[in-house]
Tab-separated table of C-alpha atoms (C1' of nucleotides) in Angstrom:
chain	number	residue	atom	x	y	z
A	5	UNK	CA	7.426	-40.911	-18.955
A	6	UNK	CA	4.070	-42.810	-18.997
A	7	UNK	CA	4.197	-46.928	-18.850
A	8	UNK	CA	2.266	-48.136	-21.823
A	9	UNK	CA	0.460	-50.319	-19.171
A	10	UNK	CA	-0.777	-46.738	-17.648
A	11	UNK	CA	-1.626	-45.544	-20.765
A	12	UNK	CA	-3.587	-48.722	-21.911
A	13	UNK	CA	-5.229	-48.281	-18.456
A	14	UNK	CA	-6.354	-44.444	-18.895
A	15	UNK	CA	-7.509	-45.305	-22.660
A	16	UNK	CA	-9.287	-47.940	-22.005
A	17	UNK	CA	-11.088	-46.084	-18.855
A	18	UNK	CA	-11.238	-42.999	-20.863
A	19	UNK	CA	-13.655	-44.838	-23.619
A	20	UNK	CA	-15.689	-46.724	-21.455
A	21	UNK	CA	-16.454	-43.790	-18.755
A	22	UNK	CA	-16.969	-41.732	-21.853
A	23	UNK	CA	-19.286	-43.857	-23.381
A	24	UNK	CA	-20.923	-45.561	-20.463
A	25	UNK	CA	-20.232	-43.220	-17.133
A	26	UNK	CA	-17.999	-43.590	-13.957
A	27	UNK	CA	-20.149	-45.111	-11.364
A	28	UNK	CA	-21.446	-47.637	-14.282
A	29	UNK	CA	-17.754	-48.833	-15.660
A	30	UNK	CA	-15.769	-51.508	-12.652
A	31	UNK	CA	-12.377	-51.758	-11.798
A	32	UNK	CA	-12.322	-55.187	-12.892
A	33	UNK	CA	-14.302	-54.323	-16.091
A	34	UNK	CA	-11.478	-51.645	-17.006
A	35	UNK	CA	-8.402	-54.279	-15.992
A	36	UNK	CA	-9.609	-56.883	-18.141
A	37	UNK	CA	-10.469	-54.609	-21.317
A	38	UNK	CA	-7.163	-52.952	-20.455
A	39	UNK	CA	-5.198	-56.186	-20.183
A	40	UNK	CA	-3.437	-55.441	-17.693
A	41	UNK	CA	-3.586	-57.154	-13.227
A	42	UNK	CA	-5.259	-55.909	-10.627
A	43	UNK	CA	-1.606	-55.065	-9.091
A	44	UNK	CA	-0.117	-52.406	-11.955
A	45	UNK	CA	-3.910	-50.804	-11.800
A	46	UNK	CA	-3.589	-49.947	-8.478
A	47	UNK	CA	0.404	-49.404	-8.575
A	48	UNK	CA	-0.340	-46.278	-11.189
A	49	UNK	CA	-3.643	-45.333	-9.747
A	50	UNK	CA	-3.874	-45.962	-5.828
A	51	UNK	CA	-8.230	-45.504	-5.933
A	52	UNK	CA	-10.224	-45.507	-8.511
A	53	UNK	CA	-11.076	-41.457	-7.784
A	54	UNK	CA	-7.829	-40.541	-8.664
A	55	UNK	CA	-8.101	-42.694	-12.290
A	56	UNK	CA	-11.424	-40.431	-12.803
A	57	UNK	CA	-9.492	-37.460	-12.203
A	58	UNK	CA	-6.819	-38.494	-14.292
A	59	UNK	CA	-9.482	-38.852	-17.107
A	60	UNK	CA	-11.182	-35.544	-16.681
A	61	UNK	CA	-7.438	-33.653	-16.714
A	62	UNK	CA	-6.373	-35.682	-19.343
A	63	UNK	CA	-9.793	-34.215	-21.127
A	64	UNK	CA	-8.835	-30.885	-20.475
A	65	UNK	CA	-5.444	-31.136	-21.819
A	66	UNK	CA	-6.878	-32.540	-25.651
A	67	UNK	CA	-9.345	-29.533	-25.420
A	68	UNK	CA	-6.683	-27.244	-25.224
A	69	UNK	CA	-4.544	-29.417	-28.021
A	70	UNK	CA	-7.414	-28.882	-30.325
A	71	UNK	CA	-7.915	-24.966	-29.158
A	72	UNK	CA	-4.330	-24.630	-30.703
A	73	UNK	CA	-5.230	-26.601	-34.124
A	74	UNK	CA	-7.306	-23.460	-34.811
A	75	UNK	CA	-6.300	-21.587	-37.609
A	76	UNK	CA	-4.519	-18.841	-37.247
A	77	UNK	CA	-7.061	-15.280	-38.471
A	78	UNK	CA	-8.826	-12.776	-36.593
A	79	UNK	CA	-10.758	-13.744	-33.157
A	80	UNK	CA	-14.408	-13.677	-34.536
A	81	UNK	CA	-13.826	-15.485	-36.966
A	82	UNK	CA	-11.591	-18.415	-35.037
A	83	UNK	CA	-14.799	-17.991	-32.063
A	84	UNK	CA	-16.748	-19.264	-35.313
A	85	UNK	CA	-14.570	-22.069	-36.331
A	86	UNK	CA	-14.265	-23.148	-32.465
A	87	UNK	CA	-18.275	-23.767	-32.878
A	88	UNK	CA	-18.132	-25.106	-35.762
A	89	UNK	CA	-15.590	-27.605	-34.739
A	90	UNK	CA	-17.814	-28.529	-31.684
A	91	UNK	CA	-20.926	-29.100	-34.460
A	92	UNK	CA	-17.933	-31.791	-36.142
A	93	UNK	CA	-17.376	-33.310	-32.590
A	94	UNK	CA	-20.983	-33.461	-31.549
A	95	UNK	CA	-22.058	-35.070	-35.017
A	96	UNK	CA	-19.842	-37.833	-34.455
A	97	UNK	CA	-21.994	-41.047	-33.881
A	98	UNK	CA	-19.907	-41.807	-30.424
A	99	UNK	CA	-20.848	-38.205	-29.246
A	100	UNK	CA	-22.223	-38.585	-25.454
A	101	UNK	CA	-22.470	-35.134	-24.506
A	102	UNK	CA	-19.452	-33.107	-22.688
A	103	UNK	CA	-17.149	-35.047	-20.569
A	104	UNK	CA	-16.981	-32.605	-18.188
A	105	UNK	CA	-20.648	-31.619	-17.883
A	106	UNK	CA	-21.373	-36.045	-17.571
A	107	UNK	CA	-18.734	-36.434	-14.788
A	108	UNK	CA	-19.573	-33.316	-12.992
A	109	UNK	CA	-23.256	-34.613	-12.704
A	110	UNK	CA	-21.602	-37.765	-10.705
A	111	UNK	CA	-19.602	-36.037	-8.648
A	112	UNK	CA	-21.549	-33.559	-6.436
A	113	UNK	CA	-19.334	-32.556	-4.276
A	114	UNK	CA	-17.293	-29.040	-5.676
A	115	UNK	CA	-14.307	-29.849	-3.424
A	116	UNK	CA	-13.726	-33.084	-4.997
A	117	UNK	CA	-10.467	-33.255	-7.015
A	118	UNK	CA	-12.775	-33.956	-10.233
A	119	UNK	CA	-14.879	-30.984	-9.917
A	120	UNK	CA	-11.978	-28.841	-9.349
A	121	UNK	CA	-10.763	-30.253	-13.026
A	122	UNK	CA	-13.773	-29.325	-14.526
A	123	UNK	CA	-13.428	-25.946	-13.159
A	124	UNK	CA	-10.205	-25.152	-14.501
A	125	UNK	CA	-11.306	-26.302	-18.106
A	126	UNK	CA	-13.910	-24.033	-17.627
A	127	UNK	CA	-11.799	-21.224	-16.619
A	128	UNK	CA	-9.493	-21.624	-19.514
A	129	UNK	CA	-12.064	-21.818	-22.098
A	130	UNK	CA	-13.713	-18.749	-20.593
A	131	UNK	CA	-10.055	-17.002	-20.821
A	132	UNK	CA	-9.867	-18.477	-24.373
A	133	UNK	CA	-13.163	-17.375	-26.127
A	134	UNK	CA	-12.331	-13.942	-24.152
A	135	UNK	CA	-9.174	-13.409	-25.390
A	136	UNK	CA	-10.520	-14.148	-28.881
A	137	UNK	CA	-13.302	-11.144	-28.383
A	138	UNK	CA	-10.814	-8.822	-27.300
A	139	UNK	CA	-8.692	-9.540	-30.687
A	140	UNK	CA	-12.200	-8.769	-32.411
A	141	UNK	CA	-12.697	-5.503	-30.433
A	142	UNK	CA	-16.014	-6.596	-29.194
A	143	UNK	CA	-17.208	-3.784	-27.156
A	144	UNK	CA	-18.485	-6.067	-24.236
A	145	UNK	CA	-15.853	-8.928	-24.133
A	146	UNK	CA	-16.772	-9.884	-20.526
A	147	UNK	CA	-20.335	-9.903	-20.767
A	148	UNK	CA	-20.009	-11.982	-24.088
A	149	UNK	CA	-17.985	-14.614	-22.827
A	150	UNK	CA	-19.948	-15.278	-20.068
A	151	UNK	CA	-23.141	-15.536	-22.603
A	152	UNK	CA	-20.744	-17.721	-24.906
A	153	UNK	CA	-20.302	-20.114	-21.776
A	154	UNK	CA	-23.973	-20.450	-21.745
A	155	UNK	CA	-24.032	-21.226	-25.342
A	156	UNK	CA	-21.018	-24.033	-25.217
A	157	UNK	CA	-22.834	-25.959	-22.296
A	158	UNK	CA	-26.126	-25.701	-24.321
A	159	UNK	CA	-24.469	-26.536	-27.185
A	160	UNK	CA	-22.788	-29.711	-25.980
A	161	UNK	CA	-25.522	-30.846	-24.246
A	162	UNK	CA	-27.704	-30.642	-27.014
A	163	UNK	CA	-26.377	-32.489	-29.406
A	164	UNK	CA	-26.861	-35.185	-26.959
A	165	UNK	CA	-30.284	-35.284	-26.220
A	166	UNK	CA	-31.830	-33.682	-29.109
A	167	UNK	CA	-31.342	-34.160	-33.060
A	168	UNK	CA	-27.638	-33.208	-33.578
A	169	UNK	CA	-28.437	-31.944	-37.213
A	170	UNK	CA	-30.866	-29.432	-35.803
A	171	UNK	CA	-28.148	-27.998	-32.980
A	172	UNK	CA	-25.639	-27.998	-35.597
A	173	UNK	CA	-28.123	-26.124	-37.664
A	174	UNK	CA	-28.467	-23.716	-35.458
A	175	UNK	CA	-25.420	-22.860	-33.796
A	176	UNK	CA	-23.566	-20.129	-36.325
A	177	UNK	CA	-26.635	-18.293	-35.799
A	178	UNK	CA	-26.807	-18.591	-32.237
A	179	UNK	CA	-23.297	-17.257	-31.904
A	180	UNK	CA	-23.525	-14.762	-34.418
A	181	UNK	CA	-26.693	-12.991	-32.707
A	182	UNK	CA	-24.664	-13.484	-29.306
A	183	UNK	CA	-21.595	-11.851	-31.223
A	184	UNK	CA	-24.008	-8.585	-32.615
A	185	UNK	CA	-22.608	-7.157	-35.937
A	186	UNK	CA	-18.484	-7.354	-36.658
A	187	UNK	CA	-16.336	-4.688	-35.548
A	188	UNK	CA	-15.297	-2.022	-37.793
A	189	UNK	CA	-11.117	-2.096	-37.212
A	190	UNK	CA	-10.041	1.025	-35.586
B	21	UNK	CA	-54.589	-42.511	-5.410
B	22	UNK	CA	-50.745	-42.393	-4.965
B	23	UNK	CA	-50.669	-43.925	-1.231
B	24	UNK	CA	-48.687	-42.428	1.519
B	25	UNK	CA	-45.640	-44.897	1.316
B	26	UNK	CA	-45.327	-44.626	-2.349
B	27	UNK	CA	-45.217	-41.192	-2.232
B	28	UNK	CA	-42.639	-40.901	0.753
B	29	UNK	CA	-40.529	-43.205	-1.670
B	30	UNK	CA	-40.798	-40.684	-4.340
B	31	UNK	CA	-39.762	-37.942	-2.566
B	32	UNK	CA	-36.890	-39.458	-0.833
B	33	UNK	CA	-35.449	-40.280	-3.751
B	34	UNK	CA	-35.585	-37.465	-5.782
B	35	UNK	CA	-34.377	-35.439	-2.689
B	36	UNK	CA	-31.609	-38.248	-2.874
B	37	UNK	CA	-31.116	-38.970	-6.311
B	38	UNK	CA	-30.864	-35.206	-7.677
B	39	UNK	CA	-28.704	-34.134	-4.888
B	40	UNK	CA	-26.495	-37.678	-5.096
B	41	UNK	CA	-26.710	-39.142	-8.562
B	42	UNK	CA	-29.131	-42.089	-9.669
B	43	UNK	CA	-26.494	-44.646	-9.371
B	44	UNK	CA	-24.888	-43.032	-6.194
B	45	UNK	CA	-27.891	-44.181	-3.852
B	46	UNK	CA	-28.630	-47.471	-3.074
B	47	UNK	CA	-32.577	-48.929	-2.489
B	48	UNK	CA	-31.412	-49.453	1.334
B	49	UNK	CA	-30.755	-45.831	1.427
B	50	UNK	CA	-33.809	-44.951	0.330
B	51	UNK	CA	-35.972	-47.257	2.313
B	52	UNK	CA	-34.805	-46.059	5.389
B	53	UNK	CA	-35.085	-42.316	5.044
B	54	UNK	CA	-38.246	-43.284	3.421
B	55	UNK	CA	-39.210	-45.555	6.500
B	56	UNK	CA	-40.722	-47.848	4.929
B	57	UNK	CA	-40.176	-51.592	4.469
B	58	UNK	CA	-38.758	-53.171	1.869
B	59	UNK	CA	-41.206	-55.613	0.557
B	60	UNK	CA	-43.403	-51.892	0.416
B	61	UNK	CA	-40.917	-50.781	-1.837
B	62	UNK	CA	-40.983	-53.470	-4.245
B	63	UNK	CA	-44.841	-53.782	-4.504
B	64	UNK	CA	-44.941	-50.585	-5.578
B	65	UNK	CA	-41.389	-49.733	-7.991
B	66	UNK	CA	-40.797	-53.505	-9.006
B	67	UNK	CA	-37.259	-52.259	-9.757
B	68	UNK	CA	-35.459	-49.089	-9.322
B	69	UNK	CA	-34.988	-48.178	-12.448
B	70	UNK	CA	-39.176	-48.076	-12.619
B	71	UNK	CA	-38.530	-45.566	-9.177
B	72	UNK	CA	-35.699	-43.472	-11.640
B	73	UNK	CA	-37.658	-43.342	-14.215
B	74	UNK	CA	-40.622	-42.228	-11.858
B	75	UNK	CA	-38.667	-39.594	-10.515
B	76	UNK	CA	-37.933	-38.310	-13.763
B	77	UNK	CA	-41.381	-38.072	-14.979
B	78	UNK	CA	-42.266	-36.287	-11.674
B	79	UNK	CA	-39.638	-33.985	-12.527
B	80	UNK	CA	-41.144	-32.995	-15.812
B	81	UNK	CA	-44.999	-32.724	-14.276
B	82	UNK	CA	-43.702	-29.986	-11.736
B	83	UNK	CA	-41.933	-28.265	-14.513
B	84	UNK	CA	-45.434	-27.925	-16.265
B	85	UNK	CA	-46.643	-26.898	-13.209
B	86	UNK	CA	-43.923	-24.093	-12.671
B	87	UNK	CA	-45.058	-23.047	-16.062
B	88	UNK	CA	-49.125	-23.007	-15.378
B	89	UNK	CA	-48.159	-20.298	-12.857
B	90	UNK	CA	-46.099	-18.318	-15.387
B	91	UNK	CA	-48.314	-14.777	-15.169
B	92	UNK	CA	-50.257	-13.649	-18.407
B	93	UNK	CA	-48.832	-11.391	-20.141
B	94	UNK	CA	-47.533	-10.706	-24.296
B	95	UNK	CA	-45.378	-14.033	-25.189
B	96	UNK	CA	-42.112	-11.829	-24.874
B	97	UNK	CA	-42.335	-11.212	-21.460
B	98	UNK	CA	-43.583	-14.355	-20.109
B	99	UNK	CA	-40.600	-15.861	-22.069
B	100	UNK	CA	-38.357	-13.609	-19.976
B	101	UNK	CA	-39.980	-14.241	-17.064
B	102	UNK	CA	-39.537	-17.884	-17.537
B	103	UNK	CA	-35.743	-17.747	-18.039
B	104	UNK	CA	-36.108	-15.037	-14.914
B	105	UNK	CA	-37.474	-18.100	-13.012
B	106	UNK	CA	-34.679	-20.245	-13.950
B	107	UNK	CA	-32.481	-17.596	-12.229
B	108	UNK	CA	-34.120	-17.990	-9.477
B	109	UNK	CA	-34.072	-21.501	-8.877
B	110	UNK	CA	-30.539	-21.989	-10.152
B	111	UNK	CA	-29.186	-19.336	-7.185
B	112	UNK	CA	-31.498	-21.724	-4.545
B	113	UNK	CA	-28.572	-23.162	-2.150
B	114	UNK	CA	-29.595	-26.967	-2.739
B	115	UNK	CA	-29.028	-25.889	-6.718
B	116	UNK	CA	-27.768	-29.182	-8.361
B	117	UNK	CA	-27.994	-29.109	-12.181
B	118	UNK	CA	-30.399	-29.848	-14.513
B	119	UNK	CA	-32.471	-33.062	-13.261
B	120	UNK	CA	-32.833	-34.140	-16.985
B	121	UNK	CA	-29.166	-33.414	-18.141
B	122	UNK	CA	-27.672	-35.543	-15.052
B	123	UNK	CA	-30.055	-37.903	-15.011
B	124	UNK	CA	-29.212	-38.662	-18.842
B	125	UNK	CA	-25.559	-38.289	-17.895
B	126	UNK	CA	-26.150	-41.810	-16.181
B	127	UNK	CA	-28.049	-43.281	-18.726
B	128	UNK	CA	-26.329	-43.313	-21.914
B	129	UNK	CA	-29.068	-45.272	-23.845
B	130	UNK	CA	-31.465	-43.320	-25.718
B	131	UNK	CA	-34.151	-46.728	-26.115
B	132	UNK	CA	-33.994	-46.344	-22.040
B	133	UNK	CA	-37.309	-45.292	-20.338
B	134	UNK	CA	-35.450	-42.614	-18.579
B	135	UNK	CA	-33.852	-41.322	-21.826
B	136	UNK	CA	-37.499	-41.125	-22.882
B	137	UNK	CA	-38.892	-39.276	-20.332
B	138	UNK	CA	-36.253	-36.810	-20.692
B	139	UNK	CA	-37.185	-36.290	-24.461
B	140	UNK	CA	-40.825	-35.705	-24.011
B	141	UNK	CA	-40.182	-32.818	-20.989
B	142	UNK	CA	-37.702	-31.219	-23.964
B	143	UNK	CA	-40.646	-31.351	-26.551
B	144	UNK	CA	-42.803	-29.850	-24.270
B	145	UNK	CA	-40.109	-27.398	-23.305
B	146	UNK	CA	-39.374	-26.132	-27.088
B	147	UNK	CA	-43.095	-26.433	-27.694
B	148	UNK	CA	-43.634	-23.784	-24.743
B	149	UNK	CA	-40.998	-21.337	-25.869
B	150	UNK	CA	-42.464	-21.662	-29.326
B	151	UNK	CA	-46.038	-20.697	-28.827
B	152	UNK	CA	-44.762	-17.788	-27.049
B	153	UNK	CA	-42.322	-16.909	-29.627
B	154	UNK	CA	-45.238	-17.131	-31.870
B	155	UNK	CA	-47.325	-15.158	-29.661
B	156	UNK	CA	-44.567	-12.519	-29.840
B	157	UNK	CA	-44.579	-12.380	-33.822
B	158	UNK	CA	-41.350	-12.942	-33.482
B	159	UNK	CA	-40.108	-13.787	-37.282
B	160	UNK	CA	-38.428	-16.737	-36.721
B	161	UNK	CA	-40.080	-18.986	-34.040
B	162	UNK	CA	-39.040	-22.295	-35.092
B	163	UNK	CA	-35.548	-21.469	-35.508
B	164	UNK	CA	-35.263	-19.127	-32.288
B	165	UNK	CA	-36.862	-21.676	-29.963
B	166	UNK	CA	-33.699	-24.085	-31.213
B	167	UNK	CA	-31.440	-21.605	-30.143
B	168	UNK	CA	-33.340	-20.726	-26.698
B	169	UNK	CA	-33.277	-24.326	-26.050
B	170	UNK	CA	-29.372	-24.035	-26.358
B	171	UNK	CA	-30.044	-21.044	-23.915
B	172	UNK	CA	-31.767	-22.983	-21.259
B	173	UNK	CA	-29.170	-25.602	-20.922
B	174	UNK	CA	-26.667	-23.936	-20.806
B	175	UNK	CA	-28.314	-22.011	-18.224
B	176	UNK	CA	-29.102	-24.683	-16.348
B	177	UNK	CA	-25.407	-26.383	-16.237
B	178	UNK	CA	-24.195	-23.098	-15.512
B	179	UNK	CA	-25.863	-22.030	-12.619
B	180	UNK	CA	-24.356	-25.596	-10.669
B	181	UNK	CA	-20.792	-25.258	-12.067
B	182	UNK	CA	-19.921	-21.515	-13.079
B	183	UNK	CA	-20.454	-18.546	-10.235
B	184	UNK	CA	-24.407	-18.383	-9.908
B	185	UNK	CA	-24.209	-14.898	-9.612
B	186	UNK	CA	-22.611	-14.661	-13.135
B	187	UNK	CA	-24.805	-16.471	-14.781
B	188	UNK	CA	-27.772	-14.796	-13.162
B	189	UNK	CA	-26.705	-11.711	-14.464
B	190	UNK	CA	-25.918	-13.092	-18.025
B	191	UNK	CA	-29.396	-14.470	-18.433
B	192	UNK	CA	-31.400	-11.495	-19.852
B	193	UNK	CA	-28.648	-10.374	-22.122
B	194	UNK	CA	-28.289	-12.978	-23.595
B	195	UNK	CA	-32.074	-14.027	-23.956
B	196	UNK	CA	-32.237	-9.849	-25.636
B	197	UNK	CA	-30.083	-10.705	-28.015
B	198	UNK	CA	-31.330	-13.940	-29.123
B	199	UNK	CA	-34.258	-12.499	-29.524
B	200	UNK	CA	-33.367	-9.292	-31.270
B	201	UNK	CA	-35.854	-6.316	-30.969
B	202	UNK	CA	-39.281	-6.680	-29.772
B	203	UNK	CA	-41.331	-6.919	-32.838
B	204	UNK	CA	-43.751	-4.214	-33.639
B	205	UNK	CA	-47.736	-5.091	-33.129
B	206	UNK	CA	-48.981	-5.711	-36.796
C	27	DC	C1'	25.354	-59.826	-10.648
C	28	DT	C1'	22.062	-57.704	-8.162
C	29	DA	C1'	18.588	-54.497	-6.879
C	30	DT	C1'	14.718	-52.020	-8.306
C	31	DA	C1'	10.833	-51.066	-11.087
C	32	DT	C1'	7.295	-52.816	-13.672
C	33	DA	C1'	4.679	-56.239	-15.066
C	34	DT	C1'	1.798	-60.724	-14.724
C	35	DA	C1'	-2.221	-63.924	-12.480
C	36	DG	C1'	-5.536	-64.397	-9.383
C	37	DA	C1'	-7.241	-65.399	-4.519
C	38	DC	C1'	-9.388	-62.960	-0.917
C	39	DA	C1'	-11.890	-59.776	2.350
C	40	DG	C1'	-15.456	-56.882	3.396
C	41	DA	C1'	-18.719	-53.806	1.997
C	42	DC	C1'	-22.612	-52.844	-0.652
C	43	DC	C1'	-25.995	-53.751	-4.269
C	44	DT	C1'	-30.528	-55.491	-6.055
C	45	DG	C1'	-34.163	-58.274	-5.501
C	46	DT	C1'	-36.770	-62.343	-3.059
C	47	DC	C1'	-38.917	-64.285	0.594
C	48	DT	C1'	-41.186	-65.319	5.156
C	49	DG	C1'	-44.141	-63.838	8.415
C	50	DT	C1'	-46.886	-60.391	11.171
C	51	DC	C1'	-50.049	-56.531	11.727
C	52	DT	C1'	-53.707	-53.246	10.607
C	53	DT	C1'	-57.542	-51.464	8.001
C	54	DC	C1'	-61.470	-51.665	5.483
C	55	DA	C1'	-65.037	-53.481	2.678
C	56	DA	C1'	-68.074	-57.271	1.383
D	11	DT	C1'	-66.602	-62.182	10.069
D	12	DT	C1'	-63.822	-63.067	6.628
D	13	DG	C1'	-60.681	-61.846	3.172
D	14	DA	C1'	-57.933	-58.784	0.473
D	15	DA	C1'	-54.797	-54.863	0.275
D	16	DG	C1'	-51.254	-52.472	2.047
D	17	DA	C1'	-47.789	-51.908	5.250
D	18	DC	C1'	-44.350	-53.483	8.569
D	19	DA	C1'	-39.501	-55.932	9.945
D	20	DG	C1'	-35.788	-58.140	8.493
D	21	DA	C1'	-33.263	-62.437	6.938
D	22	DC	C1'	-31.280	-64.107	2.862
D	23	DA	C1'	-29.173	-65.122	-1.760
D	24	DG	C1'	-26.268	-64.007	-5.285
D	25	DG	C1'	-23.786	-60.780	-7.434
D	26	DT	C1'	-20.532	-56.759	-7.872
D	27	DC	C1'	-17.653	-53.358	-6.032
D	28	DT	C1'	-13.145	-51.607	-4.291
D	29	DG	C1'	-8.930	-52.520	-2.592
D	30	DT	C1'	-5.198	-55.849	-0.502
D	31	DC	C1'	-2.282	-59.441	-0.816
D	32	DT	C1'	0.790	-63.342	-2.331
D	33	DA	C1'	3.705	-65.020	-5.590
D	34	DT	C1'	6.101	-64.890	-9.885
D	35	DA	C1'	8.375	-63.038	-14.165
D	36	DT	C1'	11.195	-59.770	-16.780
D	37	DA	C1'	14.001	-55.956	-17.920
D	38	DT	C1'	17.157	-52.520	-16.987
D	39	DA	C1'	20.436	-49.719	-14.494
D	40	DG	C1'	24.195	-49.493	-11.297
DNA sequence: CTATATATAGACAGACCTGTCTGTCTTCAA
DNA sequence: TTGAAGACAGACAGGTCTGTCTATATATAG
């Protein structure tokens, strides 16, 4: 299905726009880390946009490979281990804040192909901490997983740009005031 | 103080720079919306990244500003009314994200002036919301103004790529039940 | 065997980037 | 009146960027 030259080439672009950002990381820069001409770059990837989007999808589709590592139990308390697991990822030393959040800032426009990426992540993690409320009978599911949004962004962007042990200090507590008291099982 | 051409510089680019990205606009962009000459430029930002890192300490004196002119009031409400205000500004039209959080999406090291000048607005930031938690009596400032600082950016990355009106309506909720019930006048 | 797909190396064009430099003009203060 | 500061216009150097192109090699499928 995928070359291993393609691959080398989103892997290698994956780590470096990760770690670095888009505008920052060269074509060239990416080919020769890659190891791979100028010619099979731009045979898989006609402009370098369409490589960026690749990334960001390619993003979305580990997300939702680790959403279905999640143990298997009742939705509050999976909504709990998918924060905790996002402390674990965002105490990692390489941790650079959310991909999606980073590229988004570079890419203004919402009618760009990346932006519209981000925006279906976004939608299916919405539709996945929802459907994890409803399985925990919380009495405001909507409302909550639009407050839970606000708390993932935060989240991810803290452990960025402040002291990660602090946000991963404080983020059971966060969700768990967000969440209100468990629901008794009808 | 601040001449006329240095200050025309300063606003064109962070008209240009938080609508665009940093890295997105070029010196000769700026110049010439500016209208000003070159060698002007350079005698007074000898090197852009002195100009971004300008524009982000700009940033964080209007934010103190914006908070000067919060009204008096009991700590709980002026906290409201400063996540109110963020409503307001993140439903403006010209509403591009968090100045900070994009401008530290393009500069990934933390030693970087930039970096810097994005950590001391976020100390002043939690400092605010935790002399007014403290003004509330709230019972646990230092841990609550962690948490509200997970509130705030999340708000803030919300408001440019989620449905504004959403997260508008999200904000008080969820700053209610972070907070928990007002605490009782001792 | 041959045609196609995929890969290699690397020159090249043209745009754009930052930063330097020359030279002129005005204003204002000593 | 002289000199310094600040501003102007714009050429220029040297580098980097994206994307195109030529030319060659290899493997595999028909």
């Amino acid at each position: 299905m995928t070359s291993p030259a393609r691959q080398r080439i989103l892997d290698t672009a994956t780590r470096l726009f990760y770690t670095e950002g888009v505008r920052a990381v060269g074509i060239d820069r990416i080919i020769a880390e890659a190891g791979v001409a100028k010619a099979t770059f731009y045979h898989h990837f006609p402009a370098k946009d369409e490589l960026v989007t690749a990334y960001v999808e390619d993003q979305g589709q580990r997300q939702r490979a680790l959403a279905d590592e999640l143990p298997e139990g009742p939705g509050r308390e999976r909504l709990l281990t998918l924060f905790e697991r996002m402390g674990e990822f965002g105490s990692l030393p390489g941790y650079r804040g959310c991909p999606f959040i980073n590229a988004a800032a570079e890419y203004p426009d919402r009618s760009h192909p990346v932006r519209k990426a981000v925006a279906a992540f976004r939608e299916w993690f919405r539709d996945l901490m929802l459907s994890l409320l409803k399985d925990a009978r919380h009495p405001t599911p909507e409302e909550t997983a639009d407050i839970l949004m606000i708390v993932r962004d935060g989240v991810a962007v803290g452990f960025d740009l402040d002291d990660p042990a602090v946000v991963r200090a404080s983020i059971r507590e966060t969700v768990t005031r967000v969440l209100g008291p468990a629901q008794e099982l009808s």
